[in-house]
Amino acid sequence: MNRIFLLLAGIGLLAACGRDDLGFDVPPPSDSVDYDVTITGAPTEDVEELAEETLALYRRQEDGAASPAFLRRRADNDIDTMQSILQSEGYYQAEVTRDVTGEGETLAVEMAIEPGPAFTLTRHEFDLTGPTAPAGFPGPAELGSPIGERAQAIRILEAEDAAVAWLRNAGYAYAEFVERDAVADPATATLTVTTTIDEGRPHTFGPVSYVGLTAVEREYLDTYIPWVPGQTYDALTLREFQQDLVRTELFNTVTAEPPEEEPGTTALPITVTVDERKERTISAGLRYDTEAGLGLTASLEHRNLLGRNENALFDVKLGLEESAVGLSFRVPQFRRDGQTATFQTRLTQTDEDAFEGTTFTIGGGLERELTDEWRGGVSAVYELSDVEENGVPTDISIVGLPTFVAYDNTDDLLDPRSGRRARLVVSPFAGTVNDDSVTFLRLDGRASFYLPIDEEREFVLATRGRVGSILAEDVFDVPVTRRLFSGGGGSVRGFANRSLGPEDASGDARGGLSVFEIGTELRYPIRGNIGGVAFVEAGQVSDSVTPEFDDLRLSFGAGVRYYSPIGPVRADLAFPVDPDDNEDVFQFYLAIGQAF
């Protein structure tokens, strides 16, 4: 039985990529001839797709060919490439011929394939150089090798990579591929493969050292170390540690790695190299909508106030309807891993249709990372307000205990293209309004979903919803600053800010005990960094504790997005369906960030 010894090299085989038939780039001659290419007999769609991506006949088709003879030589050179593609897909006895026909300015090239039988991978063994295989080391089939199936090179290579990755995650930090022996038997159309891997010796996590620290305390970074001394080395755990340090936003770059060469000790020292970011950031922005007019924002942020990633943020907002100044302070890793202490205070001057006056709030709390996707927290907040509602002065003094749980698995904070977000806030309040005692419970739930429509994730269907309710006997038992409102650029576009729902004697929205909002938006590319959106939204506020759906207000619109380095800049034009006499026929919004 004749046996052919083959070394599988995968699909990185195309030495001719980016080069013409003579081995060097040749500019297309002015009198070049055009040609069409067809492939016949391809056994799978994968073979056709690889050929179109790889063959010089396709890659240089737009350039044409200098002459029919030049085209024949190009096709001849592609025969070896085509056979390599077929071998990578398991067809080791394939024959490829070419035929160039036609006259004049357009020629036809046919690559004819006789694939022969598909070879089956009957055996794949991992040969480890150590005396015994590590406990639990999986077999090739468990790692994805196509045993009993068509001998696709890419799946064999992926199984080898998976074996090395398994070893590195099991303490063998320096495991590496050595060689591969593949034996094909043409008589039976079968293939056997033996892969040799040098696993080295097992290691444990050793001491951690830092390079590049100046303002950040190393003791703070140590709080993110997820292993205990003597724990078996795990490359995945090390990557998670590195990503946790990246998420602190203290550094431009972070690398965490063992020594390049295997040390002489079992305990593996880990070196973390960082490039610290500037600690202070000054930012400014603006937004505009038809009803509220121009709004300006500015902030000063310090991300490492005391050396342990303490975040202090001072921000100012100036607008025709609302102006505010605020200070917030966050202490991550507070007393335990994944826990953050928060403090915030804010002074707001409001001049809206619903009410006008001054509101002061102060509060603090704790937030915890429950998992990579879940987060929860509880806080205490005190509000002192002096406002005027429908011409009636109102003094508000209340204390609340907002508690939240949030879920987020989206791929981007400012411009998500896949995933979902949800947040539920439950807030009991008690206090006085004009010296009368009040108690109520406020619930507010929001969710949004992002579904990419195409593989490139340029077309995205985004959907959002909101349901809120206040448990109280009467809407006037709830201070106006804590009632539920809807309408405007952050909820139902097309309507004025906080304008939906029951109205007071002056015809202004006064808020309610329940709210319902829903909207969907199609995001699509236009050109370069410019994109577009089309949206439909609906919402309503009512005096009942449970949301009502029989009088939803509808709107629709479109907008453009400029995808800048700091996030999308949006401009939206929205129209209410069946507007009332006192409502504008459209609203225009200009802001930074997606609508949701």
Coordinates of C-alpha atoms in Angstrom, one line a residue:
M1 CA 0.0 0.0 0.0
N2 CA 1.5 3.3 -1.1
R3 CA 1.6 5.8 1.8
I4 CA 2.1 9.6 1.3
F5 CA 3.6 11.5 4.2
L6 CA 2.1 15.0 4.5
L7 CA 2.8 17.9 6.8
L8 CA -0.4 19.9 7.3
A9 CA 0.4 23.6 7.3
G10 CA -3.2 24.9 7.4
I11 CA -4.4 27.6 5.1
G12 CA -1.6 30.1 5.5
L13 CA -0.2 28.8 2.3
L14 CA -0.3 31.5 -0.2
A15 CA 3.2 32.7 -1.0
A16 CA 1.8 34.5 -4.0
C17 CA -0.5 36.8 -2.0
G18 CA 0.0 40.4 -3.0
R19 CA 2.4 39.4 -5.8
D20 CA 1.8 38.8 -9.5
D21 CA 2.8 35.9 -11.6
L22 CA 6.5 36.7 -11.8
G23 CA 6.8 37.1 -8.0
F24 CA 6.8 40.9 -7.8
D25 CA 4.2 43.6 -8.2
V26 CA 3.6 44.6 -11.8
P27 CA 1.5 47.7 -12.7
P28 CA -1.3 46.9 -15.1
P29 CA -0.4 47.8 -18.7
S30 CA -2.5 50.3 -20.5
D31 CA -3.6 47.7 -23.1
S32 CA -4.4 44.9 -20.6
V33 CA -7.2 42.5 -21.4
D34 CA -10.1 41.7 -19.2
Y35 CA -11.1 38.2 -18.2
D36 CA -13.8 36.3 -16.3
V37 CA -13.1 33.4 -13.9
T38 CA -15.2 30.3 -13.1
I39 CA -14.5 27.3 -10.9
T40 CA -16.2 24.0 -11.7
G41 CA -16.2 20.9 -9.6
A42 CA -15.6 22.5 -6.3
P43 CA -16.6 20.0 -3.6
T44 CA -17.8 22.5 -1.0
E45 CA -18.7 26.2 -0.7
D46 CA -15.7 26.7 1.6
V47 CA -13.4 25.7 -1.2
E48 CA -15.0 28.3 -3.6
E49 CA -14.8 31.0 -1.0
L50 CA -11.2 30.3 -0.2
A51 CA -10.3 30.3 -3.9
E52 CA -12.0 33.7 -4.4
E53 CA -10.0 35.1 -1.4
T54 CA -6.7 33.5 -2.4
L55 CA -6.2 32.9 -6.1
A56 CA -4.3 35.6 -8.0
L57 CA -6.8 35.2 -10.8
Y58 CA -9.4 36.8 -8.5
R59 CA -7.1 39.2 -6.6
R60 CA -5.7 40.7 -9.8
Q61 CA -8.8 40.5 -11.9
E62 CA -9.5 44.2 -11.8
D63 CA -6.0 44.9 -13.2
G64 CA -6.6 42.6 -16.1
A65 CA -3.7 40.7 -17.8
A66 CA -1.0 41.9 -20.1
S67 CA -1.7 39.2 -22.7
P68 CA -3.4 35.8 -23.1
A69 CA 0.0 34.2 -22.5
F70 CA 0.4 36.2 -19.3
L71 CA -3.0 35.1 -18.1
R72 CA -2.3 31.4 -18.8
R73 CA 0.9 31.7 -16.7
R74 CA -1.1 33.3 -13.9
A75 CA -3.6 30.5 -14.0
D76 CA -0.8 27.9 -14.0
N77 CA 0.7 29.4 -10.9
D78 CA -2.8 29.2 -9.2
I79 CA -3.1 25.5 -9.8
D80 CA -0.7 24.7 -6.9
T81 CA -2.5 27.1 -4.7
M82 CA -5.8 25.5 -5.6
Q83 CA -4.5 22.1 -4.8
S84 CA -3.3 23.3 -1.4
I85 CA -6.7 24.7 -0.7
L86 CA -8.3 21.3 -1.5
Q87 CA -5.8 19.5 0.7
S88 CA -6.6 21.8 3.6
E89 CA -10.2 20.8 3.1
G90 CA -9.4 17.0 3.1
Y91 CA -9.1 16.3 -0.6
Y92 CA -5.6 14.9 -1.0
Q93 CA -6.0 13.3 -4.4
A94 CA -7.6 16.3 -6.2
E95 CA -6.5 17.2 -9.7
V96 CA -6.8 20.8 -11.0
T97 CA -6.6 21.9 -14.6
R98 CA -7.1 25.3 -16.3
D99 CA -8.5 26.4 -19.6
V100 CA -8.2 29.9 -21.1
T101 CA -10.5 30.6 -24.0
G102 CA -11.8 33.6 -25.9
E103 CA -10.5 36.3 -28.2
G104 CA -10.3 40.0 -28.2
E105 CA -10.5 42.1 -25.1
T106 CA -12.3 39.7 -22.8
L107 CA -11.1 36.1 -22.0
A108 CA -12.5 33.3 -20.0
V109 CA -10.6 31.3 -17.4
E110 CA -12.0 28.0 -16.1
M111 CA -10.4 26.2 -13.2
A112 CA -11.7 22.6 -13.4
I113 CA -11.5 20.5 -10.2
E114 CA -11.6 16.7 -9.9
P115 CA -11.7 16.5 -6.1
G116 CA -11.4 12.8 -5.7
P117 CA -12.5 11.2 -2.4
A118 CA -12.7 13.3 0.8
F119 CA -10.1 11.8 3.2
T120 CA -11.4 10.8 6.6
L121 CA -9.4 11.5 9.8
T122 CA -9.4 8.1 11.5
R123 CA -7.0 8.8 14.3
H124 CA -5.5 11.9 16.0
E125 CA -3.2 11.5 18.9
F126 CA -1.5 14.0 21.2
D127 CA 2.1 13.0 22.1
L128 CA 3.1 14.9 25.3
T129 CA 6.9 14.9 26.0
G130 CA 6.4 14.5 29.7
P131 CA 6.4 11.1 31.5
T132 CA 2.7 11.2 32.2
A133 CA -0.2 13.2 30.8
P134 CA -1.8 15.8 33.2
A135 CA -4.9 14.6 35.0
G136 CA -8.0 15.3 33.0
F137 CA -6.2 16.1 29.8
P138 CA -8.9 15.9 27.1
G139 CA -8.8 13.8 24.0
P140 CA -8.5 15.3 20.5
A141 CA -12.2 14.8 19.8
E142 CA -13.2 16.7 22.9
L143 CA -11.0 19.6 21.7
G144 CA -12.8 19.6 18.3
S145 CA -10.6 17.4 16.1
P146 CA -12.8 16.0 13.3
I147 CA -12.1 12.3 14.0
G148 CA -14.4 10.2 11.9
E149 CA -15.1 13.1 9.6
R150 CA -13.6 14.9 6.7
A151 CA -10.0 15.8 7.5
Q152 CA -10.2 19.6 7.5
A153 CA -6.8 21.1 8.3
I154 CA -8.3 24.1 10.1
R155 CA -10.2 21.9 12.6
I156 CA -7.0 19.9 13.3
L157 CA -5.0 23.0 13.9
E158 CA -7.7 24.4 16.1
A159 CA -7.7 21.2 18.2
E160 CA -3.9 21.5 18.6
D161 CA -4.3 25.2 19.7
A162 CA -7.0 24.1 22.1
A163 CA -4.7 21.4 23.6
V164 CA -1.9 24.0 24.2
A165 CA -4.4 26.4 25.7
W166 CA -5.8 23.7 28.0
L167 CA -2.3 22.9 29.3
R168 CA -1.5 26.6 29.9
N169 CA -4.7 27.0 31.9
A170 CA -3.8 23.9 33.9
G171 CA -0.5 25.2 35.2
Y172 CA 1.8 24.4 32.3
A173 CA 2.6 28.0 31.4
Y174 CA 5.2 27.1 28.8
A175 CA 3.4 24.4 26.9
E176 CA 4.0 24.7 23.2
F177 CA 3.4 22.9 19.9
V178 CA 6.5 20.9 18.7
E179 CA 5.6 19.1 15.5
R180 CA 2.8 17.3 13.5
D181 CA 3.1 14.1 11.6
A182 CA 0.3 13.3 9.2
V183 CA 0.0 10.1 7.2
A184 CA -2.4 9.8 4.3
D185 CA -3.4 6.5 2.8
P186 CA -4.7 6.9 -0.8
A187 CA -6.0 3.4 -1.0
T188 CA -8.5 3.9 1.8
A189 CA -8.8 7.7 1.6
T190 CA -7.9 8.0 5.3
L191 CA -5.6 10.2 7.4
T192 CA -3.9 9.8 10.7
V193 CA -2.2 12.6 12.7
T194 CA 0.2 12.6 15.6
T195 CA 0.8 16.0 17.3
T196 CA 3.7 16.4 19.6
I197 CA 3.4 19.0 22.4
D198 CA 6.1 19.9 24.9
E199 CA 4.0 20.7 28.1
G200 CA 7.0 21.6 30.3
R201 CA 6.4 21.4 34.0
P202 CA 3.5 22.7 36.1
H203 CA 3.7 26.1 37.8
T204 CA 1.9 28.0 40.5
F205 CA 1.2 31.7 40.7
G206 CA 4.2 33.5 42.3
P207 CA 4.9 37.1 43.5
V208 CA 3.5 40.0 41.5
S209 CA 5.6 43.0 40.7
Y210 CA 4.7 46.3 39.0
V211 CA 6.6 48.4 36.4
G212 CA 5.5 51.9 35.6
L213 CA 3.6 52.9 38.7
T214 CA 4.0 56.5 39.9
A215 CA 0.8 57.9 41.4
V216 CA -1.2 54.6 41.8
E217 CA -0.6 52.6 45.0
R218 CA 0.4 49.0 44.3
E219 CA -1.5 47.9 47.4
Y220 CA -4.7 49.0 45.7
L221 CA -3.9 47.0 42.5
D222 CA -3.2 44.0 44.7
T223 CA -6.8 44.0 45.7
Y224 CA -7.7 42.8 42.2
I225 CA -5.4 39.7 42.3
P226 CA -7.9 36.8 42.0
W227 CA -5.6 34.0 43.1
V228 CA -4.1 32.9 46.4
P229 CA -0.5 32.1 46.9
G230 CA 0.4 28.6 45.7
Q231 CA -2.6 28.4 43.4
T232 CA -2.1 26.5 40.1
Y233 CA -1.1 28.9 37.3
D234 CA -4.0 29.6 34.9
A235 CA -3.5 31.8 31.8
L236 CA -7.2 32.6 31.7
T237 CA -7.2 33.9 35.3
L238 CA -4.1 36.0 34.5
R239 CA -6.0 37.6 31.5
E240 CA -9.0 38.3 33.8
F241 CA -6.6 40.1 36.2
Q242 CA -5.2 42.2 33.4
Q243 CA -8.7 43.1 32.2
D244 CA -9.7 44.1 35.7
L245 CA -6.8 46.5 35.8
V246 CA -7.7 47.9 32.4
R247 CA -11.3 48.5 33.6
T248 CA -10.0 50.8 36.4
E249 CA -9.4 53.4 33.7
L250 CA -6.2 54.4 35.4
F251 CA -3.9 53.2 32.6
N252 CA -3.4 53.7 28.9
T253 CA -2.0 50.2 28.6
V254 CA -1.7 47.2 30.9
T255 CA 0.2 43.9 30.4
A256 CA 0.4 41.1 32.9
E257 CA 2.7 38.2 32.0
P258 CA 5.1 35.6 33.3
P259 CA 8.8 35.6 32.2
E260 CA 9.5 34.9 28.6
E261 CA 11.8 32.0 29.5
E262 CA 10.8 29.3 32.0
P263 CA 12.3 30.2 35.4
G264 CA 14.0 27.7 37.7
T265 CA 11.3 27.8 40.3
T266 CA 7.8 26.3 40.5
A267 CA 6.3 29.6 41.7
L268 CA 5.9 31.8 38.5
P269 CA 6.6 35.5 39.0
I270 CA 4.1 37.8 37.3
T271 CA 5.2 41.2 36.0
V272 CA 2.5 43.9 35.5
T273 CA 3.7 46.7 33.2
V274 CA 1.5 49.8 33.1
D275 CA 1.4 53.2 31.5
E276 CA -0.6 55.6 33.8
R277 CA -3.2 57.9 32.3
K278 CA -3.4 61.6 33.2
E279 CA -5.4 61.8 36.4
R280 CA -7.4 64.9 35.5
T281 CA -9.9 65.4 32.7
I282 CA -11.7 68.6 31.8
S283 CA -14.7 68.2 29.5
A284 CA -17.4 70.3 28.0
G285 CA -20.4 69.6 25.9
L286 CA -23.7 71.0 24.6
R287 CA -27.1 69.8 23.7
Y288 CA -30.1 71.4 22.1
D289 CA -33.8 70.6 21.7
T290 CA -36.6 72.7 20.4
E291 CA -38.4 73.0 23.7
A292 CA -35.6 73.4 26.2
G293 CA -33.3 75.3 23.9
L294 CA -29.5 75.2 24.3
G295 CA -27.9 73.4 27.2
L296 CA -24.2 73.6 28.2
T297 CA -22.3 71.1 30.4
A298 CA -18.8 71.1 31.9
S299 CA -17.0 68.9 34.3
L300 CA -13.7 68.4 36.1
E301 CA -12.8 64.8 36.9
H302 CA -9.9 63.4 39.0
R303 CA -9.6 59.6 38.7
N304 CA -7.0 59.0 41.4
L305 CA -7.5 61.5 44.1
L306 CA -5.7 59.7 46.9
G307 CA -3.8 57.0 45.0
R308 CA -6.4 54.3 45.2
N309 CA -8.6 55.1 42.2
E310 CA -10.8 57.4 44.1
N311 CA -12.9 59.3 41.6
A312 CA -14.0 62.9 42.2
L313 CA -16.3 64.6 39.7
F314 CA -17.4 68.2 39.7
D315 CA -20.0 69.1 37.0
V316 CA -22.0 72.1 36.0
K317 CA -25.1 72.2 33.8
L318 CA -26.6 75.4 32.4
G319 CA -29.9 75.5 30.5
L320 CA -33.1 77.5 30.1
E321 CA -35.2 74.9 32.0
E322 CA -32.7 73.5 34.3
S323 CA -29.3 74.5 35.7
A324 CA -27.3 72.5 38.3
V325 CA -24.0 72.1 40.0
G326 CA -23.0 68.7 41.5
L327 CA -20.1 66.9 43.2
S328 CA -19.7 63.1 43.4
F329 CA -17.1 60.9 44.9
R330 CA -16.5 57.2 44.4
V331 CA -14.2 54.8 46.2
P332 CA -13.8 51.5 44.4
Q333 CA -12.7 48.2 46.2
F334 CA -14.2 49.7 49.4
R335 CA -13.6 47.2 52.2
R336 CA -14.1 44.2 49.8
D337 CA -13.5 43.2 46.2
G338 CA -16.0 44.6 43.7
Q339 CA -17.6 47.0 46.2
T340 CA -17.8 50.8 45.6
A341 CA -18.7 53.5 48.1
T342 CA -20.5 56.5 46.6
F343 CA -21.3 60.0 47.7
Q344 CA -23.1 62.8 45.8
T345 CA -24.6 66.2 46.3
R346 CA -26.4 68.4 43.9
L347 CA -28.1 71.8 43.8
T348 CA -30.6 72.3 40.9
Q349 CA -32.6 75.3 39.8
T350 CA -35.6 74.2 37.7
D351 CA -37.9 76.4 35.6
E352 CA -40.2 74.0 33.8
D353 CA -43.9 74.0 33.1
A354 CA -44.5 71.3 35.8
F355 CA -42.8 73.3 38.6
E356 CA -40.0 75.8 39.3
G357 CA -37.7 76.3 42.2
T358 CA -34.6 75.0 43.9
T359 CA -33.8 71.4 44.9
F360 CA -30.9 70.3 47.0
T361 CA -30.0 66.6 47.4
I362 CA -27.3 64.8 49.3
G363 CA -26.7 61.1 49.6
G364 CA -24.3 58.1 49.8
G365 CA -24.4 54.4 49.4
L366 CA -22.7 51.1 48.4
E367 CA -22.7 49.4 45.0
R368 CA -21.5 45.8 44.3
E369 CA -20.5 43.8 41.3
L370 CA -22.5 40.7 41.7
T371 CA -21.2 39.1 38.5
D372 CA -19.5 40.4 35.3
E373 CA -23.0 41.4 34.1
W374 CA -25.0 42.1 37.2
R375 CA -24.6 45.0 39.6
G376 CA -26.6 46.1 42.6
G377 CA -26.6 48.8 45.2
V378 CA -28.4 50.7 48.0
S379 CA -28.1 54.3 49.1
A380 CA -29.7 56.9 51.3
V381 CA -30.7 60.3 49.9
Y382 CA -32.0 63.4 51.5
E383 CA -33.9 66.1 49.5
L384 CA -34.7 69.6 50.5
S385 CA -36.7 71.6 47.9
D386 CA -38.4 74.9 47.8
V387 CA -40.5 74.9 44.6
E388 CA -43.7 76.4 43.2
E389 CA -46.3 74.1 41.6
N390 CA -49.1 75.7 39.7
G391 CA -48.5 78.9 41.6
V392 CA -48.5 77.2 45.0
P393 CA -45.3 77.4 47.1
T394 CA -44.2 73.9 48.2
D395 CA -41.6 73.0 50.8
I396 CA -40.3 69.4 50.5
S397 CA -38.2 67.6 53.0
I398 CA -37.9 63.8 52.4
V399 CA -35.5 60.9 52.9
G400 CA -35.3 58.0 50.5
L401 CA -33.5 54.6 50.3
P402 CA -33.1 53.9 46.6
T403 CA -32.1 50.3 45.9
F404 CA -31.2 49.1 42.4
V405 CA -30.2 46.0 40.5
A406 CA -28.8 46.3 36.9
Y407 CA -27.8 44.0 34.1
D408 CA -25.6 44.9 31.2
N409 CA -24.0 42.6 28.6
T410 CA -23.7 45.1 25.8
D411 CA -20.6 45.4 23.7
D412 CA -20.1 49.2 24.1
L413 CA -21.1 51.8 26.7
L414 CA -21.9 54.7 24.3
D415 CA -22.8 52.9 21.1
P416 CA -24.0 49.3 21.8
R417 CA -24.5 47.1 18.8
S418 CA -25.4 43.9 20.5
G419 CA -26.7 42.7 23.9
R420 CA -29.2 44.0 26.4
R421 CA -29.5 46.3 29.4
A422 CA -32.0 46.4 32.3
R423 CA -32.3 48.4 35.5
L424 CA -34.8 48.3 38.3
V425 CA -34.9 50.9 41.0
V426 CA -37.1 50.6 44.1
S427 CA -37.2 53.7 46.3
P428 CA -39.2 54.1 49.5
F429 CA -39.5 57.7 50.6
A430 CA -40.8 59.4 53.8
G431 CA -40.9 63.0 54.9
T432 CA -43.0 66.1 54.8
V433 CA -44.5 68.4 52.1
N434 CA -45.6 71.7 53.6
D435 CA -45.4 70.1 57.0
D436 CA -47.7 67.3 56.1
S437 CA -46.3 63.8 56.4
V438 CA -45.9 61.7 53.2
T439 CA -44.8 58.2 52.5
F440 CA -44.7 56.5 49.1
L441 CA -42.8 53.8 47.2
R442 CA -41.4 54.5 43.8
L443 CA -40.6 51.8 41.3
D444 CA -38.9 52.5 37.9
G445 CA -37.8 49.7 35.5
R446 CA -36.0 50.2 32.2
A447 CA -34.7 47.8 29.6
S448 CA -33.1 48.1 26.1
F449 CA -32.1 45.5 23.5
Y450 CA -29.7 45.7 20.7
L451 CA -29.8 43.3 17.8
P452 CA -27.3 43.4 14.9
I453 CA -29.0 42.6 11.6
D454 CA -25.9 42.0 9.5
E455 CA -22.7 40.2 10.1
E456 CA -20.7 43.4 10.1
R457 CA -23.1 44.8 12.8
E458 CA -23.5 48.0 10.8
F459 CA -27.3 47.7 10.8
V460 CA -28.7 47.5 14.4
L461 CA -32.3 47.2 15.6
A462 CA -32.5 48.9 19.0
T463 CA -35.5 48.7 21.3
R464 CA -36.2 50.2 24.7
G465 CA -39.0 50.1 27.2
R466 CA -39.8 51.7 30.6
V467 CA -42.4 50.9 33.2
G468 CA -42.8 52.9 36.4
S469 CA -45.2 53.1 39.3
I470 CA -45.6 55.0 42.6
L471 CA -47.5 53.3 45.4
A472 CA -49.5 56.1 46.9
E473 CA -53.1 56.8 47.6
D474 CA -53.2 60.0 45.5
V475 CA -50.9 61.7 43.1
F476 CA -50.8 64.9 45.3
D477 CA -49.5 62.8 48.2
V478 CA -46.2 62.6 46.2
P479 CA -44.0 65.7 45.9
V480 CA -43.8 67.0 42.4
T481 CA -40.0 66.4 42.3
R482 CA -40.6 62.7 42.7
R483 CA -43.5 62.1 40.4
L484 CA -43.2 60.2 37.1
F485 CA -42.9 62.2 33.9
S486 CA -42.4 61.4 30.2
G487 CA -41.6 63.1 27.0
G488 CA -38.5 64.6 25.4
G489 CA -35.2 63.6 24.0
G490 CA -34.5 60.9 26.7
S491 CA -37.9 59.2 26.6
V492 CA -40.5 59.9 23.9
R493 CA -39.0 62.1 21.2
G494 CA -41.4 64.4 19.3
F495 CA -43.0 65.8 22.5
A496 CA -41.7 68.6 24.8
N497 CA -39.7 67.6 27.8
R498 CA -41.8 66.1 30.6
S499 CA -45.0 67.1 28.8
L500 CA -47.1 63.9 28.6
G501 CA -49.8 62.9 31.0
P502 CA -52.3 64.6 33.3
E503 CA -52.3 68.5 33.4
D504 CA -52.8 71.1 36.0
A505 CA -55.2 74.0 35.9
S506 CA -52.7 75.9 33.7
G507 CA -52.6 73.1 31.1
D508 CA -49.1 72.0 32.1
A509 CA -48.1 68.4 32.8
R510 CA -47.9 67.8 36.5
G511 CA -46.6 64.2 36.6
G512 CA -48.4 61.0 37.6
L513 CA -48.3 57.8 39.5
S514 CA -47.4 55.5 36.5
V515 CA -45.5 55.7 33.3
F516 CA -45.1 53.5 30.2
E517 CA -42.7 54.1 27.3
I518 CA -41.6 52.0 24.4
G519 CA -39.5 52.7 21.3
T520 CA -37.6 51.1 18.5
E521 CA -34.9 52.5 16.4
L522 CA -33.1 51.2 13.2
R523 CA -29.5 52.3 13.1
Y524 CA -27.7 52.1 9.7
P525 CA -24.6 53.3 8.0
I526 CA -24.6 56.1 5.4
R527 CA -21.0 56.8 4.6
G528 CA -17.7 56.7 6.5
N529 CA -18.3 57.9 10.1
I530 CA -21.9 59.1 9.2
G531 CA -24.9 57.0 10.1
G532 CA -28.6 57.3 10.2
V533 CA -31.6 56.3 12.3
A534 CA -35.3 55.9 11.9
F535 CA -37.5 55.5 15.0
V536 CA -41.0 55.1 16.4
E537 CA -41.8 55.8 20.0
A538 CA -44.8 55.9 22.3
G539 CA -45.5 56.7 25.9
Q540 CA -48.0 58.0 28.5
V541 CA -48.3 59.0 32.2
S542 CA -51.4 58.4 34.2
D543 CA -52.8 59.0 37.7
S544 CA -53.4 55.3 38.3
V545 CA -50.8 53.2 40.1
T546 CA -50.7 50.7 37.2
P547 CA -49.8 52.0 33.7
E548 CA -52.6 52.6 31.3
F549 CA -52.2 51.8 27.6
D550 CA -55.5 53.1 26.1
D551 CA -54.2 56.6 25.5
L552 CA -50.6 56.2 24.3
R553 CA -49.0 59.2 22.6
L554 CA -47.1 58.2 19.4
S555 CA -44.2 59.8 17.6
F556 CA -41.8 59.0 14.7
G557 CA -38.7 60.5 13.3
A558 CA -35.3 60.2 11.8
G559 CA -31.8 61.4 12.5
V560 CA -28.1 61.3 11.7
R561 CA -25.1 60.2 13.7
Y562 CA -21.5 61.3 13.5
Y563 CA -19.4 58.6 15.1
S564 CA -16.6 60.6 16.8
P565 CA -13.7 59.3 18.9
I566 CA -15.7 60.4 22.1
G567 CA -18.9 58.7 21.0
P568 CA -21.7 59.3 18.5
V569 CA -23.0 62.9 18.1
R570 CA -26.7 62.7 17.3
A571 CA -29.2 65.0 15.6
D572 CA -32.8 63.9 15.6
L573 CA -36.0 65.3 14.1
A574 CA -39.2 63.9 15.6
F575 CA -42.9 64.4 14.9
P576 CA -45.8 63.7 17.2
V577 CA -48.7 61.8 15.8
D578 CA -51.9 63.8 16.1
P579 CA -50.5 66.7 18.1
D580 CA -52.7 68.7 20.4
D581 CA -53.3 72.4 19.6
N582 CA -50.7 73.5 22.2
E583 CA -48.0 71.1 21.0
D584 CA -45.3 71.8 18.4
V585 CA -45.5 69.8 15.1
F586 CA -41.9 68.7 15.5
Q587 CA -39.0 68.6 18.0
F588 CA -35.3 68.8 17.1
Y589 CA -32.6 67.3 19.3
L590 CA -28.8 67.7 19.2
A591 CA -26.7 65.8 21.8
I592 CA -23.7 63.4 22.4
G593 CA -24.5 59.7 22.7
Q594 CA -27.2 57.5 21.3
A595 CA -30.8 58.2 22.4
F596 CA -30.6 55.0 24.4

